[in-house]
C-alpha positions as protocol buffer text, in pm:
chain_id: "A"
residue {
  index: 1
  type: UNK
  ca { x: 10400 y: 11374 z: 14085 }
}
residue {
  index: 2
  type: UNK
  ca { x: 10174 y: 11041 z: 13980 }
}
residue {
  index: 3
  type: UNK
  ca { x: 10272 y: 10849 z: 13724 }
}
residue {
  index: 4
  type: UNK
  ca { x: 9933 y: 10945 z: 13540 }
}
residue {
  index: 5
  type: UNK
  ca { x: 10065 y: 11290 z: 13479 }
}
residue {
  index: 6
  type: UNK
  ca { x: 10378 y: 11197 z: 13351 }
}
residue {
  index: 7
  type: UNK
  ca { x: 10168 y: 11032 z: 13073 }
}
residue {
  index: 8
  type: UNK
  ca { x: 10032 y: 11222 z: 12744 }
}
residue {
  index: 9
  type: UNK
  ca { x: 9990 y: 11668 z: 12755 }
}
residue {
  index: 10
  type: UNK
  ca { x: 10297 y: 11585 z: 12490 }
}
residue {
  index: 11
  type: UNK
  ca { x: 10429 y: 11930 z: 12323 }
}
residue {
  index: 12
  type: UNK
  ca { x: 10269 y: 12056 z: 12068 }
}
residue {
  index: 13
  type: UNK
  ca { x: 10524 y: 12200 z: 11827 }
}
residue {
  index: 14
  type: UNK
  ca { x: 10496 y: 12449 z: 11546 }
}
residue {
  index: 15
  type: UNK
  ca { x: 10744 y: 12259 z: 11227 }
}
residue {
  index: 16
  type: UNK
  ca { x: 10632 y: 12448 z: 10908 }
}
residue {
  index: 17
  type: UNK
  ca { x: 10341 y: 12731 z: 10851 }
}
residue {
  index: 18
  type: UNK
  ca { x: 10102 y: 12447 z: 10839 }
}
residue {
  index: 19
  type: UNK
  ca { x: 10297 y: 12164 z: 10997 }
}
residue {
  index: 20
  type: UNK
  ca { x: 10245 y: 12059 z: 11366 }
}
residue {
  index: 21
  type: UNK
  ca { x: 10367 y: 11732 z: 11517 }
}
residue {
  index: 22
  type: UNK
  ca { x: 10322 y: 11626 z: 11903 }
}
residue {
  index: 23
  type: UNK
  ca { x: 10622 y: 11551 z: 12011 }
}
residue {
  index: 24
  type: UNK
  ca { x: 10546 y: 11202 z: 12196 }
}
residue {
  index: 25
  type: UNK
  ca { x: 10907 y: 11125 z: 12304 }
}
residue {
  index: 26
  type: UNK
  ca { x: 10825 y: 11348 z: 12624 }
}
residue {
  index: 27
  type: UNK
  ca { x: 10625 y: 11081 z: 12780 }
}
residue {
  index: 28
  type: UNK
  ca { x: 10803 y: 10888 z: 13059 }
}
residue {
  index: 29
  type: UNK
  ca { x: 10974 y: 10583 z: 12816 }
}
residue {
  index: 30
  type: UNK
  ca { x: 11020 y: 10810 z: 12530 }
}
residue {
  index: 31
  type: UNK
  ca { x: 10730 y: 10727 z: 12318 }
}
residue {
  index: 32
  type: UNK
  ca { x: 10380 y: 10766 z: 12230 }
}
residue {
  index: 33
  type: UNK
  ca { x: 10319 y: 10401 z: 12368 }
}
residue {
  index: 34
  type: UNK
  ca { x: 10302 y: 10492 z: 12739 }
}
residue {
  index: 35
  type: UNK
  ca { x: 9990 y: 10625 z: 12637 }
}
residue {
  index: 36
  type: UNK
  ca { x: 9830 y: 10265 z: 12576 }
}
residue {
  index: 37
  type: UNK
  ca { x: 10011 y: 10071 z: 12798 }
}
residue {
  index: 38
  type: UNK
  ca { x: 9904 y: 10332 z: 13092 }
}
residue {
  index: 39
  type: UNK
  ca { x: 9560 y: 10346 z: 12992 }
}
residue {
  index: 40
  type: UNK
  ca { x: 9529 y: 9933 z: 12933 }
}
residue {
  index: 41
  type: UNK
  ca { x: 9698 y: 9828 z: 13249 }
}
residue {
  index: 42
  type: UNK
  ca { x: 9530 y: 10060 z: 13478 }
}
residue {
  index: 43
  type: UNK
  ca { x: 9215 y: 9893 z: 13379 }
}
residue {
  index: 44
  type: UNK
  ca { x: 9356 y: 9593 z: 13414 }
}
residue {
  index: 45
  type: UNK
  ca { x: 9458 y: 9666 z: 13757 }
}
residue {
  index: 46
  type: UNK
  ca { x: 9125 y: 9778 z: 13875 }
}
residue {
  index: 47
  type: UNK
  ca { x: 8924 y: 9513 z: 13714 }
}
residue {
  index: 48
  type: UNK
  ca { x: 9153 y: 9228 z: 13911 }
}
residue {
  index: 49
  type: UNK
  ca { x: 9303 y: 9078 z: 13554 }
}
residue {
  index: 50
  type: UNK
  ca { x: 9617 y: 9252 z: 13695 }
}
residue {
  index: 51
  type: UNK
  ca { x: 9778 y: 9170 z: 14049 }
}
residue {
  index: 52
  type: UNK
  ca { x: 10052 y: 9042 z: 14257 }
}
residue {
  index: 53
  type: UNK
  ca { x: 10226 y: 8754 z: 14099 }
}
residue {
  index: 54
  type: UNK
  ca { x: 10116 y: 8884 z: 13718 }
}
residue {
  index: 55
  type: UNK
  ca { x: 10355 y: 8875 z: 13434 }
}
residue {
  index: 56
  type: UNK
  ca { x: 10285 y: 9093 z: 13161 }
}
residue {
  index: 57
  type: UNK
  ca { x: 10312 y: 8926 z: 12841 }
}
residue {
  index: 58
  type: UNK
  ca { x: 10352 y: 9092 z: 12480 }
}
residue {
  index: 59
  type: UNK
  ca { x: 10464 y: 9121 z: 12153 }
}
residue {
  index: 60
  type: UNK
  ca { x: 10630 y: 9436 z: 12020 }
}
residue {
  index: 61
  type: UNK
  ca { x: 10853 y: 9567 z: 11796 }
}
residue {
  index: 62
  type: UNK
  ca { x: 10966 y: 9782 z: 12099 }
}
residue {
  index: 63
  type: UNK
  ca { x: 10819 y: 10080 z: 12261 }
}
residue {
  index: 64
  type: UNK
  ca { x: 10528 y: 9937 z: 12349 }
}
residue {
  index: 65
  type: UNK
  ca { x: 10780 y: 9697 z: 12530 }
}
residue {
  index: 66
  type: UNK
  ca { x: 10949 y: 9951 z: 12680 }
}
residue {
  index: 67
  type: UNK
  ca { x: 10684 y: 10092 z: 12779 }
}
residue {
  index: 68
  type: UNK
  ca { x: 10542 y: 9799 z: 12972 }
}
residue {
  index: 69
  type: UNK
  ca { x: 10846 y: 9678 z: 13136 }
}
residue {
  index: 70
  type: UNK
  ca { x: 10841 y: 10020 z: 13271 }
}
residue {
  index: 71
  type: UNK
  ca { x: 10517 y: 9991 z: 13431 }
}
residue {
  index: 72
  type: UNK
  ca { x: 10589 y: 9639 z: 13514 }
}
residue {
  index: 73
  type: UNK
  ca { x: 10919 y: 9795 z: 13736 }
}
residue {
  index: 74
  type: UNK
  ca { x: 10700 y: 10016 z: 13881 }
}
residue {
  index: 75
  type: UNK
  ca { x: 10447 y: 9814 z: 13997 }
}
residue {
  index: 76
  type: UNK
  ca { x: 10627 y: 9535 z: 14096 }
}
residue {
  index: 77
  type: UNK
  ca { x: 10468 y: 9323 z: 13785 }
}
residue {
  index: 78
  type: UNK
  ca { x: 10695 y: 9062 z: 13553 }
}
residue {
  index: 79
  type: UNK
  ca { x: 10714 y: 9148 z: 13198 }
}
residue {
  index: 80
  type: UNK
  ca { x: 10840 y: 8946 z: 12891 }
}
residue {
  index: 81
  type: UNK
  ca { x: 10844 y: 9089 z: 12601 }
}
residue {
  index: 82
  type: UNK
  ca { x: 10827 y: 8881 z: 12235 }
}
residue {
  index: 83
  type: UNK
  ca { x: 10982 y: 9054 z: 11984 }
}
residue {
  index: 84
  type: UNK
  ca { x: 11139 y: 9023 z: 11578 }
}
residue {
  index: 85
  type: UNK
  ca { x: 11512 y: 8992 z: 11634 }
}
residue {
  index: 86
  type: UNK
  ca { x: 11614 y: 9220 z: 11374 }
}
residue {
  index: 87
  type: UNK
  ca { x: 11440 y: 9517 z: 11586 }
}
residue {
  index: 88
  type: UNK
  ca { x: 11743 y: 9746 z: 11709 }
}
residue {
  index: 89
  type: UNK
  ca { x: 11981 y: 9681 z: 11992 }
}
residue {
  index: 90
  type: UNK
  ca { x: 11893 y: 9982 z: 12170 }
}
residue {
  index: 91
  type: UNK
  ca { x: 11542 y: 9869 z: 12217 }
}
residue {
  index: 92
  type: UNK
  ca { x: 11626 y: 9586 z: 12333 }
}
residue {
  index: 93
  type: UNK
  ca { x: 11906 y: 9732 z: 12590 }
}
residue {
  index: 94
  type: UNK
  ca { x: 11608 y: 9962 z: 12753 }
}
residue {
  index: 95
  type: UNK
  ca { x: 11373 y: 9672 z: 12775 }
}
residue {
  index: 96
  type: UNK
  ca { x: 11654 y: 9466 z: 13019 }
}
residue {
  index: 97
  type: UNK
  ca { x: 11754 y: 9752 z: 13188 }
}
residue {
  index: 98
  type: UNK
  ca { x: 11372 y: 9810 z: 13326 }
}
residue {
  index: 99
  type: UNK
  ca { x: 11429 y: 9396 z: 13403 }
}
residue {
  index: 100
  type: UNK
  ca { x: 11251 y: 9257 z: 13100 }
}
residue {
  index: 101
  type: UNK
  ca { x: 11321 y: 8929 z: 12960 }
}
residue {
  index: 102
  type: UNK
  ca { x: 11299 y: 8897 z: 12551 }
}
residue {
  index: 103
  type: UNK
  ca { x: 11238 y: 8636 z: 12373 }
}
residue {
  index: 104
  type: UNK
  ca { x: 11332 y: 8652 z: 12024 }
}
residue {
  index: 105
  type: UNK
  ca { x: 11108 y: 8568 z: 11711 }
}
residue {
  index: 106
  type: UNK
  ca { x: 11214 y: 8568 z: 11330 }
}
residue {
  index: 107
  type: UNK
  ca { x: 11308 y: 8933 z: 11112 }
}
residue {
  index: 108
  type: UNK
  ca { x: 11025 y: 9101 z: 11118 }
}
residue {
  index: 109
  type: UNK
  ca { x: 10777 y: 8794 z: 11220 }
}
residue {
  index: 110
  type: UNK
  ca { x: 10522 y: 8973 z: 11428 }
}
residue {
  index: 111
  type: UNK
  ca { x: 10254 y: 8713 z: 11337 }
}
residue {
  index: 112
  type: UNK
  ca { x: 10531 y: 8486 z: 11532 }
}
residue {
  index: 113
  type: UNK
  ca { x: 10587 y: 8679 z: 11776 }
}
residue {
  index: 114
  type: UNK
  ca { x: 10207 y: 8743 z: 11837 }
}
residue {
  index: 115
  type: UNK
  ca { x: 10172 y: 8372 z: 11822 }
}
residue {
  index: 116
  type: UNK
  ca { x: 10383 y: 8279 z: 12099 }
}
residue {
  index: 117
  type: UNK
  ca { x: 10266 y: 8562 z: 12308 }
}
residue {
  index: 118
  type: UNK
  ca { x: 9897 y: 8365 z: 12323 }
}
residue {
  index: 119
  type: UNK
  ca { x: 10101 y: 8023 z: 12402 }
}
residue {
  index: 120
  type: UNK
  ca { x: 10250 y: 8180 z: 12685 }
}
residue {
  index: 121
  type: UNK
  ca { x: 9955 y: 8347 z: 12822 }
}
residue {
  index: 122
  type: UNK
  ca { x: 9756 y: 8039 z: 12762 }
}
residue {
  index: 123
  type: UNK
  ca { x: 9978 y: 7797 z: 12932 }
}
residue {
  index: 124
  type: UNK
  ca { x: 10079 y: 8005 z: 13248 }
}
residue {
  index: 125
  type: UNK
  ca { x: 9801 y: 8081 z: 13448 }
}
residue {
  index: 126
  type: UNK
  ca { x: 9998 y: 8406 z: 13659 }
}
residue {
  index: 127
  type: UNK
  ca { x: 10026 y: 8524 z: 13251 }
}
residue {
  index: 128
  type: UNK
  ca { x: 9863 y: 8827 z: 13103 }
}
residue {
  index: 129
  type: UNK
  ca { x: 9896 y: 9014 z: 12785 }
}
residue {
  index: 130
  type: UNK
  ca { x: 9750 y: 9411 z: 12724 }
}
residue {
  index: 131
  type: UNK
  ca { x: 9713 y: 9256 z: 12356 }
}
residue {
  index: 132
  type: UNK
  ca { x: 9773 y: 9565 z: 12187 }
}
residue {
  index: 133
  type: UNK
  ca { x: 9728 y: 9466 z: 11852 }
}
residue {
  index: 134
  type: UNK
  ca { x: 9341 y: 9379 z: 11887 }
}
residue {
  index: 135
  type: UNK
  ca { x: 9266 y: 9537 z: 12239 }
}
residue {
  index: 136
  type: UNK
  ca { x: 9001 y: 9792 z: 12144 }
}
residue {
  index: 137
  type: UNK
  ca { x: 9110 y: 9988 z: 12447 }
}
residue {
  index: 138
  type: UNK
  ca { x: 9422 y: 10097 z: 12233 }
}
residue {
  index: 139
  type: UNK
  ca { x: 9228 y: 10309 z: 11998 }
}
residue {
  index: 140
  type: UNK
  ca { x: 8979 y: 10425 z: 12306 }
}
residue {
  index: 141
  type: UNK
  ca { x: 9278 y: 10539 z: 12449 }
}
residue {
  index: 142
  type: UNK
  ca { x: 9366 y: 10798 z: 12184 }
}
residue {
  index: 143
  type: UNK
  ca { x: 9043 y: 10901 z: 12133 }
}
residue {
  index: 144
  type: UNK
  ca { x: 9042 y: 11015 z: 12523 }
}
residue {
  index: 145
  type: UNK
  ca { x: 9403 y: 11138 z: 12551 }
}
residue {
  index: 146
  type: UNK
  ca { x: 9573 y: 11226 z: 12220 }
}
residue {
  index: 147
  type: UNK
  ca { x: 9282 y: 11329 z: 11980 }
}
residue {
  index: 148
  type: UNK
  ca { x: 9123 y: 11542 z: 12273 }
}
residue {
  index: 149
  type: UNK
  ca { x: 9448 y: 11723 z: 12316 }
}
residue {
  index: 150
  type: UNK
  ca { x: 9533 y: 11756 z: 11934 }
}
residue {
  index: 151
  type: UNK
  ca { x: 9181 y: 11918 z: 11925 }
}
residue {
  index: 152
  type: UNK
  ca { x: 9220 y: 12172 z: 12174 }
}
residue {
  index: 153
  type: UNK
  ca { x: 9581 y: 12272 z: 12048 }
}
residue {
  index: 154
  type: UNK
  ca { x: 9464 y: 12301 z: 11658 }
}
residue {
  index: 155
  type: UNK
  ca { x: 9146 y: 12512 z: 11824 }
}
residue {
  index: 156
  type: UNK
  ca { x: 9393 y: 12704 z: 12043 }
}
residue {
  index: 157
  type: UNK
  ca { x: 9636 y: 12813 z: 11715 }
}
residue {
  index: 158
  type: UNK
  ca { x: 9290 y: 12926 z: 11602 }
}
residue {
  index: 159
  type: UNK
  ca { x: 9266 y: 12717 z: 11347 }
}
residue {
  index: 160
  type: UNK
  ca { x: 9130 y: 12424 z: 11232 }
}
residue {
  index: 161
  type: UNK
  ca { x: 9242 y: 12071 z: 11102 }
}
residue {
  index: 162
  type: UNK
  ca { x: 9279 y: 11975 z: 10760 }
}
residue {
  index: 163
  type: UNK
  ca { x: 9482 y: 11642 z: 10771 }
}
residue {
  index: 164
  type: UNK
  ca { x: 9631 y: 11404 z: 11011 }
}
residue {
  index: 165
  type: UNK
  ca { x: 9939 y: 11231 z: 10932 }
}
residue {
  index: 166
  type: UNK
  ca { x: 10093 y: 10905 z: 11073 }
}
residue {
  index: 167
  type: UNK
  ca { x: 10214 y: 10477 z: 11036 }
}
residue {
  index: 168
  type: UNK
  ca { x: 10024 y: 10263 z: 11209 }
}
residue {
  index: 169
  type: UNK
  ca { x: 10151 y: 9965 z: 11414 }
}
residue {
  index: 170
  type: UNK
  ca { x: 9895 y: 9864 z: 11571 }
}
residue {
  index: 171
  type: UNK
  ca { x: 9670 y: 10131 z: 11435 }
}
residue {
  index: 172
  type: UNK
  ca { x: 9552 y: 10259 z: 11791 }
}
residue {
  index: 173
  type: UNK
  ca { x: 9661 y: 10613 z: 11739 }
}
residue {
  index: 174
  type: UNK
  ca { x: 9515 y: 10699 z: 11411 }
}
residue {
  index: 175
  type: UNK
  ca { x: 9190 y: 10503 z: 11445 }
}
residue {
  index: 176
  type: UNK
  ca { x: 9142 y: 10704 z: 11772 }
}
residue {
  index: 177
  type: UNK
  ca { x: 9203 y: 11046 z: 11655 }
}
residue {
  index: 178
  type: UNK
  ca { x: 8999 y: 10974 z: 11345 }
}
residue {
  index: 179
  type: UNK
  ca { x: 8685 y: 10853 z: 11556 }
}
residue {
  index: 180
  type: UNK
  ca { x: 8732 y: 11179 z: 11838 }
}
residue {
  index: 181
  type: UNK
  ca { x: 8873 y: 11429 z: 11538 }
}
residue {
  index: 182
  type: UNK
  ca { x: 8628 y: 11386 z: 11230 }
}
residue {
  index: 183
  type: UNK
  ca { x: 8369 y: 11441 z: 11500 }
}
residue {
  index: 184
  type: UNK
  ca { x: 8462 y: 11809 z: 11491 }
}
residue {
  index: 185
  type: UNK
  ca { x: 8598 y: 11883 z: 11124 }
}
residue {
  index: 186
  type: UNK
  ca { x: 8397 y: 11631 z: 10936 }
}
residue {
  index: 187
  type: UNK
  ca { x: 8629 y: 11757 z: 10594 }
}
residue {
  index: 188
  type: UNK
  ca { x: 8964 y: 11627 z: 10779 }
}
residue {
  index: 189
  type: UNK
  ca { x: 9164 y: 11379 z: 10609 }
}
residue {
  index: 190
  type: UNK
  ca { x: 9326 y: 11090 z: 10797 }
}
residue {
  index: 191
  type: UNK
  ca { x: 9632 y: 10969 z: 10591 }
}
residue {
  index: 192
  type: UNK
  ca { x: 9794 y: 10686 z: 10688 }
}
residue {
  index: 193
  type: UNK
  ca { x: 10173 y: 10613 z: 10637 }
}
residue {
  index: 194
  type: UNK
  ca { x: 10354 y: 10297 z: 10488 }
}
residue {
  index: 195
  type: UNK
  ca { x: 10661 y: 10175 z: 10375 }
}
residue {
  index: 196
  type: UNK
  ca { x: 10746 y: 10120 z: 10017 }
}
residue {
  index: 197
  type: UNK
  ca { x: 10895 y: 9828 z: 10104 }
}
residue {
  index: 198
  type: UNK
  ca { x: 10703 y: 9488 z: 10229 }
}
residue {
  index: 199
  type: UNK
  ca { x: 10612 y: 9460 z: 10589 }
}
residue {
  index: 200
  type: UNK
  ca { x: 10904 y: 9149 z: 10550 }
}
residue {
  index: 201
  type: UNK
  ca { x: 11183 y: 9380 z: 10473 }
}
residue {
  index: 202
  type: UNK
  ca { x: 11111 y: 9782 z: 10539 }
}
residue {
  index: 203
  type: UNK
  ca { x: 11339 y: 9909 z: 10819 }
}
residue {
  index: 204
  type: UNK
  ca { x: 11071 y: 10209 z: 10947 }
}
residue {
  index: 205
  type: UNK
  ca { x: 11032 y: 10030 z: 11285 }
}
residue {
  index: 206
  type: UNK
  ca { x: 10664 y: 10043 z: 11483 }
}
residue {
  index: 207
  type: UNK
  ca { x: 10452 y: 10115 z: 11137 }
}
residue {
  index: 208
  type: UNK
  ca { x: 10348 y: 9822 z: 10893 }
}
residue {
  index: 209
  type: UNK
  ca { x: 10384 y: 9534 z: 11098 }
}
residue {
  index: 210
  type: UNK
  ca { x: 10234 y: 9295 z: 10873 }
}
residue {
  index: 211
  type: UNK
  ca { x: 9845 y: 9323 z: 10915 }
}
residue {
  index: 212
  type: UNK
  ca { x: 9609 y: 9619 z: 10925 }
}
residue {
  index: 213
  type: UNK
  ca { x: 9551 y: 9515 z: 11307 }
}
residue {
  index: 214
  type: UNK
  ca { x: 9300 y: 9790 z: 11416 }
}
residue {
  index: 215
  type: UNK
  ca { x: 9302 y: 9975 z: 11142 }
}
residue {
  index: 216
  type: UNK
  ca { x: 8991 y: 10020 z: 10950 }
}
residue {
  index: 217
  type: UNK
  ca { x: 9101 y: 10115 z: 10621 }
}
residue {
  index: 218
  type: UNK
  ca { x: 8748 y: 10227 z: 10502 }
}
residue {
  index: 219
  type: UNK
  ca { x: 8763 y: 10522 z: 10706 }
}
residue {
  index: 220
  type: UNK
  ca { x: 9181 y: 10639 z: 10545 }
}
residue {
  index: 221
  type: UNK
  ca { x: 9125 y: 10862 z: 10323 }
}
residue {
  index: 222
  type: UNK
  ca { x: 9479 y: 10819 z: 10132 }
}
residue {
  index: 223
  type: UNK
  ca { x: 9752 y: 10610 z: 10178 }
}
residue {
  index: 224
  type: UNK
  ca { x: 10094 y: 10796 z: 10179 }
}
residue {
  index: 225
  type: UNK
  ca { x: 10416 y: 10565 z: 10078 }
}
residue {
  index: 226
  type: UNK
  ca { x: 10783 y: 10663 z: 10221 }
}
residue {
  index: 227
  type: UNK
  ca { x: 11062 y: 10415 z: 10165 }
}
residue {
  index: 228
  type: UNK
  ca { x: 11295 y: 10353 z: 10469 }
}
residue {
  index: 229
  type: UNK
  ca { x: 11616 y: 10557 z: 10303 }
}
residue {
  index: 230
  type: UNK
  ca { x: 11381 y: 10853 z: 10284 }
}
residue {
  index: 231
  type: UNK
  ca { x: 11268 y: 10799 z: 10653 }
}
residue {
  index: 232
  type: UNK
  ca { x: 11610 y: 10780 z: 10785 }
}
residue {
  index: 233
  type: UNK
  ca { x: 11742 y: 11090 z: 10619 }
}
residue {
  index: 234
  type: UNK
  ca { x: 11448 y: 11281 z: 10726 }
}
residue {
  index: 235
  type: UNK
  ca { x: 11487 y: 11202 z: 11108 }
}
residue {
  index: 236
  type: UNK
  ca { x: 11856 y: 11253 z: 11058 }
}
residue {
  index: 237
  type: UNK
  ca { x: 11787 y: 11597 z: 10895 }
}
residue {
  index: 238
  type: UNK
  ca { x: 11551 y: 11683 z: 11157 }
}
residue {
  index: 239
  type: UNK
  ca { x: 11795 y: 11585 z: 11439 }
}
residue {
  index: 240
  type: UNK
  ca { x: 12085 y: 11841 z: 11249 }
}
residue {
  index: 241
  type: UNK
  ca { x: 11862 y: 12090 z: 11137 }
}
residue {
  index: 242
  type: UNK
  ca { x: 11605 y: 12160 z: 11422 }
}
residue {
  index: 243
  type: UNK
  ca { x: 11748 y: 11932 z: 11735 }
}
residue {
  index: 244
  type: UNK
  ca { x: 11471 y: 11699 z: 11730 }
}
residue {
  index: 245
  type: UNK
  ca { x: 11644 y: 11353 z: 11793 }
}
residue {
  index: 246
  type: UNK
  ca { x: 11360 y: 11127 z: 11673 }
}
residue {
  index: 247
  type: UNK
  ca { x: 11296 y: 10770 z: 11559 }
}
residue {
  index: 248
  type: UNK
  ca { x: 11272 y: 10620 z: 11178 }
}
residue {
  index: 249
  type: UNK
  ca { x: 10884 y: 10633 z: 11203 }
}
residue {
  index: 250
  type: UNK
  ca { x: 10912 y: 11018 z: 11315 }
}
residue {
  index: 251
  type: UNK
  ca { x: 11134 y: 11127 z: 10972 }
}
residue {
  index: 252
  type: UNK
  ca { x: 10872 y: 10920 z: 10792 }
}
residue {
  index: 253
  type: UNK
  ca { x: 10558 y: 11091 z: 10890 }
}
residue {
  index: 254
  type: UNK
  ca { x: 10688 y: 11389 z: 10853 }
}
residue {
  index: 255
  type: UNK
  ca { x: 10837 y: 11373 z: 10484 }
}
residue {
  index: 256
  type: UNK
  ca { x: 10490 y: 11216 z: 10436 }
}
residue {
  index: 257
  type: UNK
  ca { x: 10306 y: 11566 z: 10540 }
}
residue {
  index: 258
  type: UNK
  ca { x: 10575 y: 11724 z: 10383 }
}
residue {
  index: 259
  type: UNK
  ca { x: 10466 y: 11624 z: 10071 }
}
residue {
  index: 260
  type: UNK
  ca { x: 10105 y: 11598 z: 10116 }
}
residue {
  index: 261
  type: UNK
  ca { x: 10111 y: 11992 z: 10231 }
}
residue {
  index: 262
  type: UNK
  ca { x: 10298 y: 12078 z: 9907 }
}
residue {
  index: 263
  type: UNK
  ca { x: 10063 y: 11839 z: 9662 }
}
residue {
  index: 264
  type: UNK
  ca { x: 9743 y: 12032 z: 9837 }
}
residue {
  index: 265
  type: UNK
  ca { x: 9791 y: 12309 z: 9991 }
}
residue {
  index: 266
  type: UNK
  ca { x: 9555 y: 12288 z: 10295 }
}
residue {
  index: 267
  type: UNK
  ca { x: 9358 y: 12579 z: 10444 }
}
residue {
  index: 268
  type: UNK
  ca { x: 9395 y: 12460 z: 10757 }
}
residue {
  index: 269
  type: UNK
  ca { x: 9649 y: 12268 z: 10959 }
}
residue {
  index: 270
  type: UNK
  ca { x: 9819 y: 11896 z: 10932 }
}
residue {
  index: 271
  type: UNK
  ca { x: 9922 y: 11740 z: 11258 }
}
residue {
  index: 272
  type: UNK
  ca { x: 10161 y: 11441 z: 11276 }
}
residue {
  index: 273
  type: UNK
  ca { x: 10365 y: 11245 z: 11593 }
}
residue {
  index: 274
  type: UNK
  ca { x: 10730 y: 11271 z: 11616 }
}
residue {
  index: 275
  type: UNK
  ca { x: 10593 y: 10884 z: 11799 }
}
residue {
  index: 276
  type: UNK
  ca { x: 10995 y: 10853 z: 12005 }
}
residue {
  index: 277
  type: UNK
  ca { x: 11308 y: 10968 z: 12109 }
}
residue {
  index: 278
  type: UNK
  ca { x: 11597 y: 10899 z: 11854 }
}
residue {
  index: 279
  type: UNK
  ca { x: 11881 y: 10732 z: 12086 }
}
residue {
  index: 280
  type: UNK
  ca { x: 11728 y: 10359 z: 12071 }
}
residue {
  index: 281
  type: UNK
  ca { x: 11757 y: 10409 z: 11693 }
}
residue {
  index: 282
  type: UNK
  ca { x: 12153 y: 10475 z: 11652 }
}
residue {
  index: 283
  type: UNK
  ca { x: 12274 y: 10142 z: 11531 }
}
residue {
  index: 284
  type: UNK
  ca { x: 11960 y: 10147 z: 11268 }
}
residue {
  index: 285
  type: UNK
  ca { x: 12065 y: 10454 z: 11131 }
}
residue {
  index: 286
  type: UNK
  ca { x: 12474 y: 10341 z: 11122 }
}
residue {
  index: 287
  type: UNK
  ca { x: 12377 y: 10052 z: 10945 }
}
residue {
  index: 288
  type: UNK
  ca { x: 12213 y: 10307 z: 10659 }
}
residue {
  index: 289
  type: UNK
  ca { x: 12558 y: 10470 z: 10620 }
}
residue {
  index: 290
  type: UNK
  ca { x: 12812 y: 10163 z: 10651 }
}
């Protein structure tokens, strides 16, 4: 099996009458990020900025790190990874065990960490960085993979899309479904999720991470607020209630369609990511209950 298939055809799973969410923590780190990182470094491979010798350089809160000092093990590639130091221990474990080195930025300082990232890159010639935050591959990426297959499954119910849900990091997901998606139901609604609290202090990790990044907010129809209490209770409820052990992000997008569904009562369906696997959030969610 390539490594290409591994990547994206996520399950599509049924969580309400008119809630659907892919569930993204099948891809081969555990999160929806695989799908950039795949999609930006194989370009990067065939048009020669990637090679023997490279180090891949980011900045991430941490499954986009994961997910490239995965591909960097696989391929053979260096990887160091620039990240906020208050972003859990788990991610961090994962990113060392694939043989990633961290360096460590200020709570919640992406701007830092983004920052040093271009020092690096610009100072070490063997450097190079998928730059995730502006790379306009990111949202081509889910307009290929993830909005085609949302399409097809919402099509294959029948039925058709009212709303889709979901934070933004670096705004590559929902910018991509929203070009591919409103395309085909011109009436959807794109609602983007964000923490009550400032990007300096929320605890949802991967959404709001201090800039709108790629995110055009002229084309969001609504913004939908979740505080990071609520976010944690919801993944823990739907880890005890349905067995989906997902991240902070995951409870908050879908409390956030939760309540969107039951304000509007669509015709049609609302799809939203369950974006990662649960496990690298642990010591996050312990924290909530000390």
């Amino acid at each position: 099996m390539t490594d290409v298939s591994l990547v994206g055809n996520t399950p599509f799973i049924k969580l309400s009458d008119k809630l659907y969410a892919k569930f993204e923590a099948y891809n081969p780190s555990g999160s929806i990020k695989d799908r950039m990182a795949s999609y930006i470094l194989a370009r990067a491979i065939k048009d020669g900025s990637v090679r023997k010798g490279t180090t891949i350089v980011e900045a991430s809160s941490g499954n986009t790190g994961i997910a490239f000092a995965r591909l960097a093990a696989k391929h053979g590639y260096g990887c160091i990874i620039v990240m906020p130091r208050n972003m859990s221990s788990e991610r961090k474990q994962m990113m060392t065990a694939y043989g990633a080195r961290i360096i460590e930025v200020g709570d919640n300082a992406f701007k830092d960490a983004i920052k040093t990232r271009e020092e690096l890159v610009n100072n070490f010639g063997t450097y190079w960085s998928p730059r995730q935050f502006e790379n306009p591959l990111n949202i081509e990426c889910h307009a290929e993979t993830t909005a085609r297959e949302i399409a097809f499954e919402v099509l294959s119910i029948p039925n058709r899309l009212s709303a889709l849900v979901t934070g933004a990091g670096t705004g590559g997901t929902i910018m991509g479904c929203q070009s591919y998606l409103s395309k085909l139901w011109s009436d959807a609604k794109f609602l983007l999720v964000q923490p009550a609290e400032s990007a300096l202090c929320h605890g949802i990790q991967g959404i709001n991470d201090g800039a709108d990044f790629l995110v055009d907010k002229r084309l969001i129809d609504e913004q939908l607020v979740v505080t990071t209490e609520q976010a944690k209770l919801r993944s823990e409820a739907l880890a005890k209630d349905m067995g989906l052990l997902v991240g902070i992000s995951s409870g908050a997008n879908v409390l956030a369609a939760e309540r969107w569904i039951e304000e509007n009562n669509p015709t049609g369906v609302v799809v939203t990511f369950l974006c990662d696997r649960g496990e690298r959030y642990l010591s996050a969610q312990r924290a909530m209950e000390a």
